[in-house]
Amino acid sequence: MRYAIVSDIHANLEALEVVLADVATRQPDGVVCLGDFVGYGPDPSSCVERVRPVLQSAVVGNHDLAAVETEDAVAAKFNPFAYEAVLWTRQQLTGAVRSYLAALPQRVMRPDEFLCVHASVRDPIEEYILDVETARASFGAAEFSLCLVGHTHIPTVFVEAGTSVIGEPLLPDQPLVLRADRRYIINPGSVGQPRDGDPRAAYLWLDLGAQRATLVRLEYPIVKTQEKMRTAGLPPMLAERLAYGR
Ligand code: ZN
């Protein structure tokens, strides 16, 4: 089975369109989204409507929850720019999109295949897996051979081999071989707001038959997204960071 794994679209329709066009040429068996469909970007409802029909599975992200919650339990932890974007996003969501986001599960275990969560295995909504110790806690929190996470917007792989856990950046077009005697936590980076210094949209091509996971990076018209954000009155810093991939 071959899958396209997308995460952290963050209401960036230009990045999403470029990713989905590339995915379509590869004819995957399924597309899976690891959450944060909305937040930060200028096209929250359009992005959900565009990606929803092609998704086989999806989990909810912290920004999705913040956008649909009526009280600020999740959004209260956001920085001021992200919080401003939450308030704007809440006003943009259609009823159907709000219902869809509110009904998304926090974790999906695909039979004999892989576990999907937005943030981490022990905390699917908020914990960032940025180091080996946090990854180790997630390896210990459930049985899986492969877990896919988003949330950090940084393409990364953590590998457990026996008692050792190592973490490495995931580089584009360099297939990672998935060995049966190891366990993996893979982060495909972000479609709509990369933070690894590379502003290109990111997604993961996962070929389970060939036991290969490959990061794909794609250019998209960043200036168009930035213009939409400025027109919408979203915080300028959120538009500027797209150009730097930070
Ligand atoms: Zn995110």
Tab-separated table of N, CA and C and ligand atoms in Angstrom, residues 8 10 36 63 118 151 153, ligand 1:
chain	number	residue	atom	x	y	z
A	8	ASP	N	-0.386	19.607	9.011
A	8	ASP	CA	-0.223	21.044	9.257
A	8	ASP	C	-0.390	21.877	7.983
A	10	HIS	N	-2.653	24.215	7.722
A	10	HIS	CA	-2.768	25.567	8.261
A	10	HIS	C	-3.370	26.573	7.280
A	36	ASP	N	-4.212	19.869	12.185
A	36	ASP	CA	-3.966	21.288	11.923
A	36	ASP	C	-4.271	21.630	10.463
A	63	HIS	N	-4.734	23.304	16.606
A	63	HIS	CA	-5.348	24.491	15.994
A	63	HIS	C	-6.771	24.212	15.526
A	118	HIS	N	-1.613	13.775	16.048
A	118	HIS	CA	-1.089	15.082	15.650
A	118	HIS	C	0.226	15.411	16.358
A	151	HIS	N	2.736	18.528	14.004
A	151	HIS	CA	2.786	19.479	15.122
A	151	HIS	C	4.039	20.336	15.171
A	153	HIS	N	6.171	20.882	12.635
A	153	HIS	CA	6.419	21.459	11.299
A	153	HIS	C	7.867	21.223	10.849
B	1	ZN	ZN	0.621	23.042	13.272
